[in-house]
PDB file of C-alpha atoms in Angstrom:
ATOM      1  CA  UNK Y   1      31.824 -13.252   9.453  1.00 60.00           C
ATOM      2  CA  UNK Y   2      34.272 -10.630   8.600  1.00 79.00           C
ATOM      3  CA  UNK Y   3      32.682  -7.084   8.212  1.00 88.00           C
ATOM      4  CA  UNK Y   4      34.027  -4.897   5.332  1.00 94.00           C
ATOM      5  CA  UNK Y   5      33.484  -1.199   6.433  1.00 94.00           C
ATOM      6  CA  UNK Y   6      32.096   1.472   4.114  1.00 96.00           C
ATOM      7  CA  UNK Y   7      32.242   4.180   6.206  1.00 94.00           C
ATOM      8  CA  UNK Y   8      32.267   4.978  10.103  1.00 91.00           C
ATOM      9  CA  UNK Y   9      28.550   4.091  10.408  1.00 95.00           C
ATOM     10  CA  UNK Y  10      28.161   1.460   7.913  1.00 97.00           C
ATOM     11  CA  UNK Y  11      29.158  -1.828   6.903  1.00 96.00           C
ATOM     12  CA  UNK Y  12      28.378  -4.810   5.237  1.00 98.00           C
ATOM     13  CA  UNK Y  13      28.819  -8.788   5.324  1.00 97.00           C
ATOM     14  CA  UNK Y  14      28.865 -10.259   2.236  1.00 96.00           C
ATOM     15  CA  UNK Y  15      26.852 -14.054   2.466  1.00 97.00           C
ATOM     16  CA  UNK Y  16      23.753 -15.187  -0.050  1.00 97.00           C
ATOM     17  CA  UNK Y  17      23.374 -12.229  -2.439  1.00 98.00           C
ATOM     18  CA  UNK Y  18      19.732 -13.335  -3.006  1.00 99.00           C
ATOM     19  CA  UNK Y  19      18.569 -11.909   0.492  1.00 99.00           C
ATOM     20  CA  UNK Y  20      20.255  -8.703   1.565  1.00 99.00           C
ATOM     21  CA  UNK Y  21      18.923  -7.615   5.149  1.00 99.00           C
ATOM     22  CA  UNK Y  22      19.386  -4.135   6.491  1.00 99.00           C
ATOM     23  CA  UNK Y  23      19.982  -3.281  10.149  1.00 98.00           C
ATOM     24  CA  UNK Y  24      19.183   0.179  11.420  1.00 98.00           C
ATOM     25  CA  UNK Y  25      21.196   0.183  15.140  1.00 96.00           C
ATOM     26  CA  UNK Y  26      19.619   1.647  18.284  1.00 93.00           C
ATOM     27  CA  UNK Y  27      21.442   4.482  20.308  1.00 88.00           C
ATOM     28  CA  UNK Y  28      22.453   1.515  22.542  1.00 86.00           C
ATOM     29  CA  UNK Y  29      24.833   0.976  19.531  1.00 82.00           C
ATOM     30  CA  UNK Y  30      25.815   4.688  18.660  1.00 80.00           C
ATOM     31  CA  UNK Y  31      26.601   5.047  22.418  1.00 81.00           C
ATOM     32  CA  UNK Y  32      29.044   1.584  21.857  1.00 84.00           C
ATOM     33  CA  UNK Y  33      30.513   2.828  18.538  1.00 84.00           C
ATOM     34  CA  UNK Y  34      29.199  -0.372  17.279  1.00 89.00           C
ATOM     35  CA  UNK Y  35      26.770  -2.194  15.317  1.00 94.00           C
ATOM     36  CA  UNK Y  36      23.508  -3.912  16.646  1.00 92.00           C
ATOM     37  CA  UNK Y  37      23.236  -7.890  16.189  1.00 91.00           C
ATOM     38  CA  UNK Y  38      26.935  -8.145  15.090  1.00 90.00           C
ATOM     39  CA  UNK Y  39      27.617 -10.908  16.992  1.00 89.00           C
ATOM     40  CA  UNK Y  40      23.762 -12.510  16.593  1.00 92.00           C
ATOM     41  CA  UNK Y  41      24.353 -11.836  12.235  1.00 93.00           C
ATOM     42  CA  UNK Y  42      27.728 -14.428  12.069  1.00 92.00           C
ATOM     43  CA  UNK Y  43      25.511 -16.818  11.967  1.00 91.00           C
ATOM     44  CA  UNK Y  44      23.364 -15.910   9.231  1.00 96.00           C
ATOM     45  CA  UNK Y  45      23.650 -16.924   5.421  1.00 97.00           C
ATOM     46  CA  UNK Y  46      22.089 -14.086   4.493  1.00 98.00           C
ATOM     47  CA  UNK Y  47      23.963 -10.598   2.836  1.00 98.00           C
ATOM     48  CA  UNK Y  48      24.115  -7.896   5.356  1.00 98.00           C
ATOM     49  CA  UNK Y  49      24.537  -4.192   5.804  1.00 98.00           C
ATOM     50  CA  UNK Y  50      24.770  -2.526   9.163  1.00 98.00           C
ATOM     51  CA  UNK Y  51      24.065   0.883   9.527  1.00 97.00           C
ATOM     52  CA  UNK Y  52      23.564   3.608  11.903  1.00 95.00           C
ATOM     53  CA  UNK Y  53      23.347   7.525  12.969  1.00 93.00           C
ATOM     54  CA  UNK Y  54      25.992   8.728  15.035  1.00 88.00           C
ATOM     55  CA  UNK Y  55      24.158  11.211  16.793  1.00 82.00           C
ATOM     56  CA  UNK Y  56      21.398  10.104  19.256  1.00 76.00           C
ATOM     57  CA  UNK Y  57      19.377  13.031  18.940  1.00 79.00           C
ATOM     58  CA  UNK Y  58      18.646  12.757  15.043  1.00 86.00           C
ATOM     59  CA  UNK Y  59      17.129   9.593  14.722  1.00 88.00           C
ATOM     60  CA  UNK Y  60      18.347   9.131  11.515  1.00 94.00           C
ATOM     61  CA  UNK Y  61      17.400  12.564   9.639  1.00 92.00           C
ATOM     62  CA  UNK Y  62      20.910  13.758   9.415  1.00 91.00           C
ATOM     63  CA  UNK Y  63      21.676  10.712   7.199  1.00 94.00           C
ATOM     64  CA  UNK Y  64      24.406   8.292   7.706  1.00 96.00           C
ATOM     65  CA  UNK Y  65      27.886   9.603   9.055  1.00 92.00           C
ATOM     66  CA  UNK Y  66      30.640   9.597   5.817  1.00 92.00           C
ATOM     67  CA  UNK Y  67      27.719   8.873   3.271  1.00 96.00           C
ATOM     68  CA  UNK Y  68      24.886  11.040   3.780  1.00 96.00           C
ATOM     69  CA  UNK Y  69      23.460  13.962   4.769  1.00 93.00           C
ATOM     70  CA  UNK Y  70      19.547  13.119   5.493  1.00 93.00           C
ATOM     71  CA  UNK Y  71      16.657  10.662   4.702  1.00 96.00           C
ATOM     72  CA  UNK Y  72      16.729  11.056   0.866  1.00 97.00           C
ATOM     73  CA  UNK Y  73      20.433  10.804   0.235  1.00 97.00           C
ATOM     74  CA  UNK Y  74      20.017   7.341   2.613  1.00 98.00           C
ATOM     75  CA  UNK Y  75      17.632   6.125   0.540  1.00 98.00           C
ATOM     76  CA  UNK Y  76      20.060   6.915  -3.123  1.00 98.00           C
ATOM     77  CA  UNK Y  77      23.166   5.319  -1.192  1.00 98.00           C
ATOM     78  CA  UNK Y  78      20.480   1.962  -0.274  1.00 99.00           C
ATOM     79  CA  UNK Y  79      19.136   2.353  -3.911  1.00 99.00           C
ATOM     80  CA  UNK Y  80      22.922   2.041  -5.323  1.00 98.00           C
ATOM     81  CA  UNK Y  81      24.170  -0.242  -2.981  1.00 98.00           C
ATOM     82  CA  UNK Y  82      21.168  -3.273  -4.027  1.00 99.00           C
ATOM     83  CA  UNK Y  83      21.044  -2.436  -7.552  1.00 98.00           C
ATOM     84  CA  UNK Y  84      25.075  -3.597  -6.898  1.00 97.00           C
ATOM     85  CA  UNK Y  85      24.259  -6.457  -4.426  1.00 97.00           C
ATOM     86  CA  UNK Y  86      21.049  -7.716  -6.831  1.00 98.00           C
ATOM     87  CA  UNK Y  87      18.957  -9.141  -4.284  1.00 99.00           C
ATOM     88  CA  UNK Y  88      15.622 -10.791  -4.911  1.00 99.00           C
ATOM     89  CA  UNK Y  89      14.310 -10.058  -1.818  1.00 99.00           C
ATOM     90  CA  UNK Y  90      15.547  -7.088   0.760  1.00 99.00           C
ATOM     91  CA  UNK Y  91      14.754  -6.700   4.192  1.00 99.00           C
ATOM     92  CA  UNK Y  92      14.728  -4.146   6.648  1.00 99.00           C
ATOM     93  CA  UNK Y  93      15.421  -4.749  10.405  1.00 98.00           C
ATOM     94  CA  UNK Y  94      16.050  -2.264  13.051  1.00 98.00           C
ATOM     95  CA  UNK Y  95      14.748  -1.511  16.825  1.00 96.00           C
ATOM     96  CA  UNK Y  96      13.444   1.143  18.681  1.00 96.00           C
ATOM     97  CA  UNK Y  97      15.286   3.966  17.196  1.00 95.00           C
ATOM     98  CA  UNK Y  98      16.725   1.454  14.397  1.00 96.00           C
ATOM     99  CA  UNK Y  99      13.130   0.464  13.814  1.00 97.00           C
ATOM    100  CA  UNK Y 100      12.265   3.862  12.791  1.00 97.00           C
ATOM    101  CA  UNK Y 101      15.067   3.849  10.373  1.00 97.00           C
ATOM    102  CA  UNK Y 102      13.901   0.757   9.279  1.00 98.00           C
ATOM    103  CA  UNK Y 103       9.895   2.003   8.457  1.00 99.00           C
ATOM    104  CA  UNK Y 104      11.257   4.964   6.832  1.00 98.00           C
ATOM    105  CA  UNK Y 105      13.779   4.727   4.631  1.00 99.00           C
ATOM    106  CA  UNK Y 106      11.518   1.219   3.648  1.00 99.00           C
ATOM    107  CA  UNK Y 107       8.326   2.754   2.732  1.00 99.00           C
ATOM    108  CA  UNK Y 108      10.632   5.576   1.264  1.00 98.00           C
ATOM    109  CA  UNK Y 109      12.434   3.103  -0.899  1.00 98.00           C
ATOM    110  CA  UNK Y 110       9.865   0.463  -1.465  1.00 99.00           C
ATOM    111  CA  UNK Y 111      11.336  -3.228  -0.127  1.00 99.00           C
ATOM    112  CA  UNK Y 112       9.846  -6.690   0.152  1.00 99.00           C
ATOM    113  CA  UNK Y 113       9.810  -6.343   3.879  1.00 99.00           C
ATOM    114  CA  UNK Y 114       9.860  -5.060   7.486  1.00 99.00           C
ATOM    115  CA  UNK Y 115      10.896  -6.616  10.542  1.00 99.00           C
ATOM    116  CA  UNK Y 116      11.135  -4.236  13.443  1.00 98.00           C
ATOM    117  CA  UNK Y 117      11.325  -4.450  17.275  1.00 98.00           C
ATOM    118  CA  UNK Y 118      10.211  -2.188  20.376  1.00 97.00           C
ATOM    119  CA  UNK Y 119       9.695   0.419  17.273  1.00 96.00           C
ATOM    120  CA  UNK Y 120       9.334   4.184  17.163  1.00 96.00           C
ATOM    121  CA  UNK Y 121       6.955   5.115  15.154  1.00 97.00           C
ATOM    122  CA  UNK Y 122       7.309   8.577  15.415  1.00 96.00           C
ATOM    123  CA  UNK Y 123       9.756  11.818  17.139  1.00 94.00           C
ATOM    124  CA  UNK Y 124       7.208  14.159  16.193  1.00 94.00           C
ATOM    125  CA  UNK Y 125       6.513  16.436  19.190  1.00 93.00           C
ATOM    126  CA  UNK Y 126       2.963  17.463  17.881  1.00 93.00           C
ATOM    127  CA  UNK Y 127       2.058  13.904  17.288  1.00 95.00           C
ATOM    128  CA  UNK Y 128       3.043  13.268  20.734  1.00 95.00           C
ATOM    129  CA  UNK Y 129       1.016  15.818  21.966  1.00 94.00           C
ATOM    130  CA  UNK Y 130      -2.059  14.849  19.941  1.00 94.00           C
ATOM    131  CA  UNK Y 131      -1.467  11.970  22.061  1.00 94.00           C
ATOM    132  CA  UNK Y 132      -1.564  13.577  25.192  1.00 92.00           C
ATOM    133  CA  UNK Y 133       2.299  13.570  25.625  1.00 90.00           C
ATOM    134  CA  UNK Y 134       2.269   9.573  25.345  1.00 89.00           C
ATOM    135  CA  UNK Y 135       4.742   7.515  23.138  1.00 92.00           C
ATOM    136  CA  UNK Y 136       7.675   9.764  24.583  1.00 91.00           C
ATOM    137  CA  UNK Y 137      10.052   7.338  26.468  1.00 90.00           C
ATOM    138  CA  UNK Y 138      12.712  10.394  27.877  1.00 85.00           C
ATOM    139  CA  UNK Y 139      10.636  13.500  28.829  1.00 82.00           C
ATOM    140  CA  UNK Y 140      11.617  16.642  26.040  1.00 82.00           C
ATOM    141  CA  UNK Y 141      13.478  14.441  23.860  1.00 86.00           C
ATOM    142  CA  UNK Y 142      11.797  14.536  20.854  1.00 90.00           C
ATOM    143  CA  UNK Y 143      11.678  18.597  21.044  1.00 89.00           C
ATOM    144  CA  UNK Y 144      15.673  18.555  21.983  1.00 85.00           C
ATOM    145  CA  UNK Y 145      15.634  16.804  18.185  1.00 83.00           C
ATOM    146  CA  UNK Y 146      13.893  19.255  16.654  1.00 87.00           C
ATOM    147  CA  UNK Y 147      15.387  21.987  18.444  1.00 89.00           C
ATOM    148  CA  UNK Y 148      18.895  20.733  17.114  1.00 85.00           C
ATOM    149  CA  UNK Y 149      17.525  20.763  13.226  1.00 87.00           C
ATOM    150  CA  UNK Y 150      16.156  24.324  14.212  1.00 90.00           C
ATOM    151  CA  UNK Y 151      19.430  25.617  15.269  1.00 89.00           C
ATOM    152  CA  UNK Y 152      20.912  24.635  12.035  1.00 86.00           C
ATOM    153  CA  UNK Y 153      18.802  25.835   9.832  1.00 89.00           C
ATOM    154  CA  UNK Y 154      17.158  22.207   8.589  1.00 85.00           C
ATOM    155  CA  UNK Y 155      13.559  20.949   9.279  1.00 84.00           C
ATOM    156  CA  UNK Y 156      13.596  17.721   9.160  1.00 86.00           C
ATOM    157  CA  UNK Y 157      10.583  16.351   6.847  1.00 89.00           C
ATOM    158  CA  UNK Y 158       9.877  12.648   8.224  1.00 94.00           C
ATOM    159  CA  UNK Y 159       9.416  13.204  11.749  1.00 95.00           C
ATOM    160  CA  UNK Y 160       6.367  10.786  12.060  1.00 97.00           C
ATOM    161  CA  UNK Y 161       6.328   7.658   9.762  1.00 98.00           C
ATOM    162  CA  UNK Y 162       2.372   7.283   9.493  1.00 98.00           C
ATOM    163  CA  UNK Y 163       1.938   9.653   6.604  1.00 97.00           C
ATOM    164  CA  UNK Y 164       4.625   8.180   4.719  1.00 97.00           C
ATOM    165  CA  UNK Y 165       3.446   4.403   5.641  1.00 98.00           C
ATOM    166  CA  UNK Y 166       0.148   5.775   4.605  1.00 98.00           C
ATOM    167  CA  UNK Y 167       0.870   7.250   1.234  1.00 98.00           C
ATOM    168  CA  UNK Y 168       3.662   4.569   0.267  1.00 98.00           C
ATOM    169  CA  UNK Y 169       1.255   1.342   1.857  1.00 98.00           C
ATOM    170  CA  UNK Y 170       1.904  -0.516  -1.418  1.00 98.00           C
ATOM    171  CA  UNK Y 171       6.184   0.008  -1.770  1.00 98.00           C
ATOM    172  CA  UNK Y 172       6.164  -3.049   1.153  1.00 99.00           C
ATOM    173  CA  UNK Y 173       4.883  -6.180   1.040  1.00 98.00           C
ATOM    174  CA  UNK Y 174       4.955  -7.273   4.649  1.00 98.00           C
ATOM    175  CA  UNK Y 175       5.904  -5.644   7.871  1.00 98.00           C
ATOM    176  CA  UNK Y 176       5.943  -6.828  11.039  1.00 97.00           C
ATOM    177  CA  UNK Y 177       6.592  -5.207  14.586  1.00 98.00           C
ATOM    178  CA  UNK Y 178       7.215  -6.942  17.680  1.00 97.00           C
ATOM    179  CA  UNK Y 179       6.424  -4.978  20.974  1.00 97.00           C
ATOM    180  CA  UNK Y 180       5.845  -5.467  25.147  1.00 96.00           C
ATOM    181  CA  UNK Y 181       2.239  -4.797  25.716  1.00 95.00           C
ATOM    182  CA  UNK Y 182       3.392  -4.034  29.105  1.00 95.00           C
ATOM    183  CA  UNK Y 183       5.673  -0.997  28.036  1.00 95.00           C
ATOM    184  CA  UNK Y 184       3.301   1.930  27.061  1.00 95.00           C
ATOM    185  CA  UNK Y 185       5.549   3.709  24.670  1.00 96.00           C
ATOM    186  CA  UNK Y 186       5.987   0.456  23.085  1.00 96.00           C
ATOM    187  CA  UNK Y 187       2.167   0.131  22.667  1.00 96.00           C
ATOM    188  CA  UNK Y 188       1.713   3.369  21.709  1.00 97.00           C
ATOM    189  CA  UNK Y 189       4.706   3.974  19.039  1.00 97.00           C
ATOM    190  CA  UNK Y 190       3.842   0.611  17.544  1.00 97.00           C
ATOM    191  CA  UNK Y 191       0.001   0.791  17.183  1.00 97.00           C
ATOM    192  CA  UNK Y 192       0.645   4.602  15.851  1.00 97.00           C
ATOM    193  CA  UNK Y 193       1.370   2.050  12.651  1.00 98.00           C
ATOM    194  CA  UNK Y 194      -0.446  -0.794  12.661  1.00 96.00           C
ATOM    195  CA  UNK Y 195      -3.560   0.389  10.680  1.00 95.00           C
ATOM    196  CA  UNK Y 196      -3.116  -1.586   7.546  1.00 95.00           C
ATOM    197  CA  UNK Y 197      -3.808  -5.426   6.912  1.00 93.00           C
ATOM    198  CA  UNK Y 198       0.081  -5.819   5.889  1.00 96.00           C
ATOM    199  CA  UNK Y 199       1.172  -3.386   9.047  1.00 96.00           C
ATOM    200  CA  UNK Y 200       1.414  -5.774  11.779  1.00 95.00           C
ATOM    201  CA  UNK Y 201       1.315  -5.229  15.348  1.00 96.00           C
ATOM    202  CA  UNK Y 202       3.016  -8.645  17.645  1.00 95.00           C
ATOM    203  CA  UNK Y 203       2.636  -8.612  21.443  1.00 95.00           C
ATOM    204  CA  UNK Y 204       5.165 -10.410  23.168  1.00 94.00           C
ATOM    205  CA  UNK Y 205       3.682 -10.497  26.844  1.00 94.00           C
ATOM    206  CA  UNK Y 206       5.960 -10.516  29.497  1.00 93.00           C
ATOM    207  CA  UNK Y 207       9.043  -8.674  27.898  1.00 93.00           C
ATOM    208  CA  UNK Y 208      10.119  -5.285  27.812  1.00 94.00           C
ATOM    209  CA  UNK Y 209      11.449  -2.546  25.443  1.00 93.00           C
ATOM    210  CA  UNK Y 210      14.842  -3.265  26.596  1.00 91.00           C
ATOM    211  CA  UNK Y 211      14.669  -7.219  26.008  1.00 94.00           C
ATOM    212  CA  UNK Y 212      12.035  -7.508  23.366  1.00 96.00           C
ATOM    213  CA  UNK Y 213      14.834  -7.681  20.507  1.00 95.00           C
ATOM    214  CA  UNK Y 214      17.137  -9.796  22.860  1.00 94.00           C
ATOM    215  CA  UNK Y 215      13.976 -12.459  23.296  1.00 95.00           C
ATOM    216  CA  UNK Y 216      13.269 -12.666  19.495  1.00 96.00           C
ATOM    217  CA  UNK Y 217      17.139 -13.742  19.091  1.00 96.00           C
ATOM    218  CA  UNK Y 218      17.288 -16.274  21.575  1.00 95.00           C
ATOM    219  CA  UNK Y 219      14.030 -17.878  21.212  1.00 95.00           C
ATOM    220  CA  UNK Y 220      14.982 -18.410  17.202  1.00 96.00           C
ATOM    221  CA  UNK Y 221      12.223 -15.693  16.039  1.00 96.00           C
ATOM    222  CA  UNK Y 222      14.161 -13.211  14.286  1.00 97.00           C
ATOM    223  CA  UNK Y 223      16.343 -15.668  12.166  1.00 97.00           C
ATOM    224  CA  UNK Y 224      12.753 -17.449  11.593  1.00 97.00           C
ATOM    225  CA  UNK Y 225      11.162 -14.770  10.050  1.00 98.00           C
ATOM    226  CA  UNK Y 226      14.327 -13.838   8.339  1.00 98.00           C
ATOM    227  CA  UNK Y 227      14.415 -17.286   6.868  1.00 98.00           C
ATOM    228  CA  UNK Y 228      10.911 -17.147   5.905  1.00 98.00           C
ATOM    229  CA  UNK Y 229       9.684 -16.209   2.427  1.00 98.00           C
ATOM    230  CA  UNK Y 230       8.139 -12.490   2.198  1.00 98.00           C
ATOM    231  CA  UNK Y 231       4.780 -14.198   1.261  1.00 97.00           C
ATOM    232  CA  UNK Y 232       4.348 -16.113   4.314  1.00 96.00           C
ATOM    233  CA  UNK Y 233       5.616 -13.969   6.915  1.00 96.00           C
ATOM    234  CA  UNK Y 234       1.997 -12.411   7.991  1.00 94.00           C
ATOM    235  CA  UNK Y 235       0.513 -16.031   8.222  1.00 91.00           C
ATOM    236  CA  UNK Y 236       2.990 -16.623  11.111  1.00 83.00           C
ATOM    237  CA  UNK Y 237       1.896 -16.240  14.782  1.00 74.00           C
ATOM    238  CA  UNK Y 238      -1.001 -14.794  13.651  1.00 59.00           C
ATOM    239  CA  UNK Y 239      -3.045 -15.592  17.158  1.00 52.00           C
ATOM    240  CA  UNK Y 240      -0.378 -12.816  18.448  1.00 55.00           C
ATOM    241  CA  UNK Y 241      -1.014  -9.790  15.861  1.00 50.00           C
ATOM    242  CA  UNK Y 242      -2.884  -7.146  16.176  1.00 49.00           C
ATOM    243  CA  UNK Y 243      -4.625  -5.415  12.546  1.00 41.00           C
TER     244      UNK Y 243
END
């Protein structure tokens, strides 16, 4: 697979220009200078662009490094870049961080599908404190986000995907979001979500947050569902899911 870069925080491999998947990266990857599933994605026919935010306290609302400059520019660059490519289907894929990336710039752009892992849901710090401070994995670090935005003058407007997944349910046909039921910011960040019949919680016992993405690689899942048509994907595993 060779990568051709677009900017410092995206690139793209060029393979089946039918099915274009894009990958939101974790801070894991910002923190490398990398992208996730590099090495995993050489092995996949499908088109693919990598992307991520260079800053691990934005979470994707101050847009792409070299590109953009928030959510809504994201979603023009994504709009341009398939109406080049010409895909008949487009997927998103990102986790935990990535996976937010993934839900909103999908339900913001309308694609066929969503494939996320060890998601966050949400960075909102009232949300989190509806919840009685739960779905917050490092103590403060949502308001250190916010805080950031506030001392440059921006407030960010997507800071919990819900609403958005709410008022855009029909823009995606099928998404589907792998967590630990032992990890309770998994549980809680991916449930936030799961309230609609094409929103899909999966548990994957006996993993964590850290590994969950790492297990769906190895045990064939993730290039599975890739591989599967948009209009099967809910009808797989579906003793696991949660409505």
């Amino acid at each position: 697979m060779s990568l051709e870069v677009i900017s410092d925080c995206a690139a793209v491999s060029y393979g089946d220009p039918d099915h274009l998947i894009i990958m939101f990266s974790s801070t894991t990857a910002v923190r490398r200078g990398d992208f996730d599933f590099k090495d995993f994605s050489k092995d996949l026919p499908q088109t693919i662009l990598f992307l991520r935010d260079d800053d691990v306290r934005t979470g994707y609302h101050n847009g792409i490094n070299g590109l953009t400059s928030n959510p809504d520019e994201t979603v023009e660059f994504l709009r341009y870049f398939i109406d080049k490519i010409g895909p008949k289907r487009v997927t998103m894929f990102g986790t935990s961080i990535g996976g937010y990336g993934a839900l909103m710039h999908g339900f913001l752009l309308g694609v066929d599908d969503i494939i996320t892992a060890g998601t966050v849901s949400y960075v909102d710090p009232a949300t989190r404190d509806a919840k009685g401070g739960a779905g917050e994995r490092v103590p403060m670090s949502m308001q250190w986000g916010v805080d950031w935005f506030a001392s440059r003058g921006v407030e960010p407007k997507y800071l919990d995907t819900w609403p958005l997944i709410e008022k855009n349910a029909d823009k995606v046909t099928a998404v589907k979001m792998y967590y630990s039921p032992d990890d309770e910011v998994d549980s809680t960040q991916t449930l936030h979500v799961a309230r609609l019949p094409h929103v899909r919680a999966i548990a994957r016992p006996g993993t964590s947050h850290r590994y969950i993405a790492l297990q769906l690689v190895r045990d064939g899942t993730l290039a599975r569902d890739f591989a599967t048509p948009t209009d099967q994907l809910l009808s797989l595993d579906p003793e696991a899911a949660i409505v």
